[in-house]
Amino acid sequence: MTKQAFLRCNRSRLIFIVALILVGMVARLLPYPPNFSPIGAIALFAGATLGAKFRAALIPLTAMLLSDCWLGMHTLMPVVYACFLFNVWLGSRVQSRLKPLPVLGVSVSGSIVFYGVTNAACWYVGYPHTWAGLISCYTLAVPFFQNTLAGDLFFTSVLFGSLALAQWRFPSLRVAAYANGQVAAEE
């Protein structure tokens, strides 16, 4: 890859990163059903498409932090942020095989982990520490889980589908290898 091509690639990557952050931030500020949000899908997409995990992790965290300036924080936000970092990691697991089934599989996995972990934290701080309290917490959270799952699957399909369409239309966008966070386009 020539120096000019490398610089163009890095500039395009920076624009891509900033765009994802802005989309995530603005989407959180729009009215939508509770937990129907693109942040989980953006985290998954960033993990799958950016070679550098640190850069990929910054995308959902920055979008969350900026939008939380308007929305406010609550005591469970560190748990929520950690779940989105887990989505970045899940995305990095499918980096080499961006096919529909593995991508949708990790999307569902991310939704399930988000439901399990955030509701365990919610139960710990807001419910009686009994079996009845635990069951009540998870039962009351089912509608939120349904929205999380629907949002993650929808936005994951949009993001990865758009990438596949763009790569089909512009073959130079196809990624052949990730090395130290730098993309080498297929020759």
PDB file of C-alpha atoms in Angstrom:
ATOM      1  CA  MET A   1       0.000   0.000   0.000  1.00  0.00           C
ATOM      2  CA  THR A   2       1.448   3.371  -0.973  1.00  0.00           C
ATOM      3  CA  LYS A   3       1.792   6.182   1.543  1.00  0.00           C
ATOM      4  CA  GLN A   4      -0.956   8.174  -0.204  1.00  0.00           C
ATOM      5  CA  ALA A   5      -3.314   5.209  -0.189  1.00  0.00           C
ATOM      6  CA  PHE A   6      -2.517   4.601   3.482  1.00  0.00           C
ATOM      7  CA  LEU A   7      -3.287   8.253   4.353  1.00  0.00           C
ATOM      8  CA  ARG A   8      -6.555   8.136   2.382  1.00  0.00           C
ATOM      9  CA  CYS A   9      -7.469   4.944   4.201  1.00  0.00           C
ATOM     10  CA  ASN A  10      -6.729   6.530   7.594  1.00  0.00           C
ATOM     11  CA  ARG A  11      -8.711   9.677   6.707  1.00  0.00           C
ATOM     12  CA  SER A  12     -11.652   7.575   5.552  1.00  0.00           C
ATOM     13  CA  ARG A  13     -11.394   5.508   8.719  1.00  0.00           C
ATOM     14  CA  LEU A  14     -11.447   8.658  10.885  1.00  0.00           C
ATOM     15  CA  ILE A  15     -14.525   9.952   9.065  1.00  0.00           C
ATOM     16  CA  PHE A  16     -16.147   6.534   9.520  1.00  0.00           C
ATOM     17  CA  ILE A  17     -15.377   6.529  13.264  1.00  0.00           C
ATOM     18  CA  VAL A  18     -16.696  10.053  13.808  1.00  0.00           C
ATOM     19  CA  ALA A  19     -19.839   9.241  11.808  1.00  0.00           C
ATOM     20  CA  LEU A  20     -20.532   6.137  13.914  1.00  0.00           C
ATOM     21  CA  ILE A  21     -20.093   8.135  17.130  1.00  0.00           C
ATOM     22  CA  LEU A  22     -22.457  10.854  15.908  1.00  0.00           C
ATOM     23  CA  VAL A  23     -25.062   8.339  14.733  1.00  0.00           C
ATOM     24  CA  GLY A  24     -24.932   6.553  18.082  1.00  0.00           C
ATOM     25  CA  MET A  25     -25.122   9.775  20.064  1.00  0.00           C
ATOM     26  CA  VAL A  26     -27.971  11.291  18.057  1.00  0.00           C
ATOM     27  CA  ALA A  27     -29.907   8.015  18.001  1.00  0.00           C
ATOM     28  CA  ARG A  28     -29.821   7.842  21.807  1.00  0.00           C
ATOM     29  CA  LEU A  29     -31.353  11.317  21.973  1.00  0.00           C
ATOM     30  CA  LEU A  30     -34.259  10.451  19.657  1.00  0.00           C
ATOM     31  CA  PRO A  31     -37.500   9.090  21.091  1.00  0.00           C
ATOM     32  CA  TYR A  32     -37.698   5.327  20.670  1.00  0.00           C
ATOM     33  CA  PRO A  33     -38.963   2.392  22.739  1.00  0.00           C
ATOM     34  CA  PRO A  34     -36.837   1.722  25.838  1.00  0.00           C
ATOM     35  CA  ASN A  35     -33.659  -0.230  24.971  1.00  0.00           C
ATOM     36  CA  PHE A  36     -34.336  -0.122  21.214  1.00  0.00           C
ATOM     37  CA  SER A  37     -31.008   1.492  20.451  1.00  0.00           C
ATOM     38  CA  PRO A  38     -28.193   1.213  17.899  1.00  0.00           C
ATOM     39  CA  ILE A  39     -25.371   1.339  20.482  1.00  0.00           C
ATOM     40  CA  GLY A  40     -25.058  -2.446  20.888  1.00  0.00           C
ATOM     41  CA  ALA A  41     -24.980  -2.911  17.115  1.00  0.00           C
ATOM     42  CA  ILE A  42     -22.518  -0.046  16.679  1.00  0.00           C
ATOM     43  CA  ALA A  43     -20.235  -1.636  19.285  1.00  0.00           C
ATOM     44  CA  LEU A  44     -20.474  -4.991  17.503  1.00  0.00           C
ATOM     45  CA  PHE A  45     -19.860  -3.370  14.111  1.00  0.00           C
ATOM     46  CA  ALA A  46     -16.873  -1.385  15.389  1.00  0.00           C
ATOM     47  CA  GLY A  47     -15.341  -4.529  16.876  1.00  0.00           C
ATOM     48  CA  ALA A  48     -15.847  -6.422  13.630  1.00  0.00           C
ATOM     49  CA  THR A  49     -14.667  -3.766  11.203  1.00  0.00           C
ATOM     50  CA  LEU A  50     -11.893  -1.869  12.971  1.00  0.00           C
ATOM     51  CA  GLY A  51      -8.616  -3.652  13.554  1.00  0.00           C
ATOM     52  CA  ALA A  52      -7.648  -1.731  16.691  1.00  0.00           C
ATOM     53  CA  LYS A  53      -9.774  -2.820  19.647  1.00  0.00           C
ATOM     54  CA  PHE A  54      -9.023   0.398  21.549  1.00  0.00           C
ATOM     55  CA  ARG A  55     -10.360   2.487  18.667  1.00  0.00           C
ATOM     56  CA  ALA A  56     -13.353   0.205  18.326  1.00  0.00           C
ATOM     57  CA  ALA A  57     -14.110   0.500  22.053  1.00  0.00           C
ATOM     58  CA  LEU A  58     -13.973   4.294  21.906  1.00  0.00           C
ATOM     59  CA  ILE A  59     -16.867   4.452  19.456  1.00  0.00           C
ATOM     60  CA  PRO A  60     -19.724   3.213  21.679  1.00  0.00           C
ATOM     61  CA  LEU A  61     -18.177   4.678  24.839  1.00  0.00           C
ATOM     62  CA  THR A  62     -17.831   8.140  23.300  1.00  0.00           C
ATOM     63  CA  ALA A  63     -21.358   8.016  21.877  1.00  0.00           C
ATOM     64  CA  MET A  64     -22.685   6.975  25.289  1.00  0.00           C
ATOM     65  CA  LEU A  65     -20.711   9.581  27.246  1.00  0.00           C
ATOM     66  CA  LEU A  66     -21.684  12.434  24.936  1.00  0.00           C
ATOM     67  CA  SER A  67     -25.370  11.521  24.913  1.00  0.00           C
ATOM     68  CA  ASP A  68     -25.337  10.893  28.673  1.00  0.00           C
ATOM     69  CA  CYS A  69     -24.394  14.563  29.106  1.00  0.00           C
ATOM     70  CA  TRP A  70     -28.014  15.261  28.056  1.00  0.00           C
ATOM     71  CA  LEU A  71     -29.731  12.129  29.293  1.00  0.00           C
ATOM     72  CA  GLY A  72     -28.016  11.876  32.661  1.00  0.00           C
ATOM     73  CA  MET A  73     -26.245   9.029  34.394  1.00  0.00           C
ATOM     74  CA  HIS A  74     -27.427   6.434  36.889  1.00  0.00           C
ATOM     75  CA  THR A  75     -25.639   4.056  39.213  1.00  0.00           C
ATOM     76  CA  LEU A  76     -25.698   1.150  36.775  1.00  0.00           C
ATOM     77  CA  MET A  77     -24.049   2.994  33.883  1.00  0.00           C
ATOM     78  CA  PRO A  78     -20.632   1.341  34.425  1.00  0.00           C
ATOM     79  CA  VAL A  79     -22.347  -2.042  33.989  1.00  0.00           C
ATOM     80  CA  VAL A  80     -24.092  -0.843  30.822  1.00  0.00           C
ATOM     81  CA  TYR A  81     -20.810   0.498  29.435  1.00  0.00           C
ATOM     82  CA  ALA A  82     -19.074  -2.801  30.238  1.00  0.00           C
ATOM     83  CA  CYS A  83     -21.752  -4.707  28.316  1.00  0.00           C
ATOM     84  CA  PHE A  84     -21.142  -2.545  25.251  1.00  0.00           C
ATOM     85  CA  LEU A  85     -17.412  -3.209  25.559  1.00  0.00           C
ATOM     86  CA  PHE A  86     -18.315  -6.907  25.552  1.00  0.00           C
ATOM     87  CA  ASN A  87     -20.149  -6.293  22.259  1.00  0.00           C
ATOM     88  CA  VAL A  88     -16.949  -4.793  20.828  1.00  0.00           C
ATOM     89  CA  TRP A  89     -15.144  -7.980  21.845  1.00  0.00           C
ATOM     90  CA  LEU A  90     -17.912 -10.122  20.308  1.00  0.00           C
ATOM     91  CA  GLY A  91     -17.565  -8.172  17.077  1.00  0.00           C
ATOM     92  CA  SER A  92     -13.843  -8.860  17.017  1.00  0.00           C
ATOM     93  CA  ARG A  93     -14.654 -12.594  17.163  1.00  0.00           C
ATOM     94  CA  VAL A  94     -16.438 -12.454  13.779  1.00  0.00           C
ATOM     95  CA  GLN A  95     -13.960 -10.075  12.167  1.00  0.00           C
ATOM     96  CA  SER A  96     -12.647 -12.699   9.755  1.00  0.00           C
ATOM     97  CA  ARG A  97     -16.068 -14.092   8.779  1.00  0.00           C
ATOM     98  CA  LEU A  98     -18.578 -11.319   8.230  1.00  0.00           C
ATOM     99  CA  LYS A  99     -21.376 -13.627   7.134  1.00  0.00           C
ATOM    100  CA  PRO A 100     -25.009 -13.195   8.225  1.00  0.00           C
ATOM    101  CA  LEU A 101     -25.279 -16.199  10.545  1.00  0.00           C
ATOM    102  CA  PRO A 102     -22.166 -15.546  12.689  1.00  0.00           C
ATOM    103  CA  VAL A 103     -22.938 -11.815  12.836  1.00  0.00           C
ATOM    104  CA  LEU A 104     -26.556 -12.341  13.883  1.00  0.00           C
ATOM    105  CA  GLY A 105     -25.399 -15.018  16.333  1.00  0.00           C
ATOM    106  CA  VAL A 106     -23.061 -12.641  18.153  1.00  0.00           C
ATOM    107  CA  SER A 107     -25.761  -9.955  18.040  1.00  0.00           C
ATOM    108  CA  VAL A 108     -28.188 -12.259  19.858  1.00  0.00           C
ATOM    109  CA  SER A 109     -25.403 -13.253  22.271  1.00  0.00           C
ATOM    110  CA  GLY A 110     -24.720  -9.599  23.041  1.00  0.00           C
ATOM    111  CA  SER A 111     -28.412  -8.977  23.726  1.00  0.00           C
ATOM    112  CA  ILE A 112     -28.622 -11.965  26.064  1.00  0.00           C
ATOM    113  CA  VAL A 113     -25.477 -10.955  27.956  1.00  0.00           C
ATOM    114  CA  PHE A 114     -26.748  -7.363  28.235  1.00  0.00           C
ATOM    115  CA  TYR A 115     -30.062  -8.620  29.643  1.00  0.00           C
ATOM    116  CA  GLY A 116     -28.400 -11.025  32.052  1.00  0.00           C
ATOM    117  CA  VAL A 117     -25.670  -8.734  33.357  1.00  0.00           C
ATOM    118  CA  THR A 118     -27.588  -5.453  33.596  1.00  0.00           C
ATOM    119  CA  ASN A 119     -30.521  -7.123  35.310  1.00  0.00           C
ATOM    120  CA  ALA A 120     -28.247  -8.915  37.768  1.00  0.00           C
ATOM    121  CA  ALA A 121     -26.877  -5.479  38.677  1.00  0.00           C
ATOM    122  CA  CYS A 122     -30.393  -4.039  38.835  1.00  0.00           C
ATOM    123  CA  TRP A 123     -31.485  -6.864  41.129  1.00  0.00           C
ATOM    124  CA  TYR A 124     -28.447  -6.312  43.343  1.00  0.00           C
ATOM    125  CA  VAL A 125     -29.152  -2.605  43.908  1.00  0.00           C
ATOM    126  CA  GLY A 126     -32.932  -2.427  43.648  1.00  0.00           C
ATOM    127  CA  TYR A 127     -34.622  -5.674  44.617  1.00  0.00           C
ATOM    128  CA  PRO A 128     -34.753  -7.931  47.667  1.00  0.00           C
ATOM    129  CA  HIS A 129     -31.910 -10.437  47.630  1.00  0.00           C
ATOM    130  CA  THR A 130     -34.269 -13.396  47.477  1.00  0.00           C
ATOM    131  CA  TRP A 131     -35.318 -15.809  44.749  1.00  0.00           C
ATOM    132  CA  ALA A 132     -38.597 -13.917  44.502  1.00  0.00           C
ATOM    133  CA  GLY A 133     -36.711 -10.635  44.057  1.00  0.00           C
ATOM    134  CA  LEU A 134     -34.468 -12.158  41.388  1.00  0.00           C
ATOM    135  CA  ILE A 135     -37.388 -13.665  39.474  1.00  0.00           C
ATOM    136  CA  SER A 136     -39.333 -10.414  39.748  1.00  0.00           C
ATOM    137  CA  CYS A 137     -36.398  -8.397  38.416  1.00  0.00           C
ATOM    138  CA  TYR A 138     -35.832 -10.611  35.388  1.00  0.00           C
ATOM    139  CA  THR A 139     -39.557 -11.002  34.685  1.00  0.00           C
ATOM    140  CA  LEU A 140     -40.187  -7.256  34.734  1.00  0.00           C
ATOM    141  CA  ALA A 141     -37.227  -6.766  32.386  1.00  0.00           C
ATOM    142  CA  VAL A 142     -38.527  -9.075  29.630  1.00  0.00           C
ATOM    143  CA  PRO A 143     -40.124  -6.206  27.624  1.00  0.00           C
ATOM    144  CA  PHE A 144     -36.805  -4.341  27.765  1.00  0.00           C
ATOM    145  CA  PHE A 145     -35.010  -7.489  26.600  1.00  0.00           C
ATOM    146  CA  GLN A 146     -37.410  -7.819  23.675  1.00  0.00           C
ATOM    147  CA  ASN A 147     -36.634  -4.230  22.653  1.00  0.00           C
ATOM    148  CA  THR A 148     -32.888  -4.784  23.109  1.00  0.00           C
ATOM    149  CA  LEU A 149     -32.999  -7.910  20.961  1.00  0.00           C
ATOM    150  CA  ALA A 150     -35.139  -6.248  18.282  1.00  0.00           C
ATOM    151  CA  GLY A 151     -32.948  -3.134  18.226  1.00  0.00           C
ATOM    152  CA  ASP A 152     -29.699  -5.086  18.131  1.00  0.00           C
ATOM    153  CA  LEU A 153     -30.902  -7.345  15.317  1.00  0.00           C
ATOM    154  CA  PHE A 154     -32.358  -4.444  13.331  1.00  0.00           C
ATOM    155  CA  PHE A 155     -29.360  -2.128  13.630  1.00  0.00           C
ATOM    156  CA  THR A 156     -26.867  -4.975  13.188  1.00  0.00           C
ATOM    157  CA  SER A 157     -28.643  -5.940   9.965  1.00  0.00           C
ATOM    158  CA  VAL A 158     -28.610  -2.325   8.765  1.00  0.00           C
ATOM    159  CA  LEU A 159     -24.922  -1.748   9.570  1.00  0.00           C
ATOM    160  CA  PHE A 160     -23.534  -5.040   8.286  1.00  0.00           C
ATOM    161  CA  GLY A 161     -25.968  -5.109   5.363  1.00  0.00           C
ATOM    162  CA  SER A 162     -24.884  -1.602   4.362  1.00  0.00           C
ATOM    163  CA  LEU A 163     -21.252  -2.667   4.576  1.00  0.00           C
ATOM    164  CA  ALA A 164     -21.894  -5.720   2.387  1.00  0.00           C
ATOM    165  CA  LEU A 165     -23.783  -3.604  -0.145  1.00  0.00           C
ATOM    166  CA  ALA A 166     -21.030  -0.970  -0.199  1.00  0.00           C
ATOM    167  CA  GLN A 167     -18.348  -3.655  -0.622  1.00  0.00           C
ATOM    168  CA  TRP A 168     -20.313  -5.235  -3.444  1.00  0.00           C
ATOM    169  CA  ARG A 169     -20.721  -1.855  -5.148  1.00  0.00           C
ATOM    170  CA  PHE A 170     -17.162  -0.651  -4.423  1.00  0.00           C
ATOM    171  CA  PRO A 171     -14.804  -3.663  -4.319  1.00  0.00           C
ATOM    172  CA  SER A 172     -11.960  -1.441  -3.076  1.00  0.00           C
ATOM    173  CA  LEU A 173     -13.768  -1.309   0.287  1.00  0.00           C
ATOM    174  CA  ARG A 174     -13.322  -5.039   0.837  1.00  0.00           C
ATOM    175  CA  VAL A 175     -10.995  -5.795   3.690  1.00  0.00           C
ATOM    176  CA  ALA A 176      -8.491  -8.581   3.215  1.00  0.00           C
ATOM    177  CA  ALA A 177      -6.479  -8.316   6.415  1.00  0.00           C
ATOM    178  CA  TYR A 178      -6.251  -6.427   9.664  1.00  0.00           C
ATOM    179  CA  ALA A 179      -2.768  -5.714  10.940  1.00  0.00           C
ATOM    180  CA  ASN A 180      -2.193  -3.537  13.981  1.00  0.00           C
ATOM    181  CA  GLY A 181      -5.382  -1.622  13.291  1.00  0.00           C
ATOM    182  CA  GLN A 182      -4.418  -0.844   9.703  1.00  0.00           C
ATOM    183  CA  VAL A 183      -6.501  -2.102   6.830  1.00  0.00           C
ATOM    184  CA  ALA A 184      -5.013  -3.633   3.716  1.00  0.00           C
ATOM    185  CA  ALA A 185      -7.452  -3.525   0.816  1.00  0.00           C
ATOM    186  CA  GLU A 186      -7.744  -6.484  -1.505  1.00  0.00           C
ATOM    187  CA  GLU A 187      -5.613  -6.112  -4.617  1.00  0.00           C
TER     188      GLU A 187
END
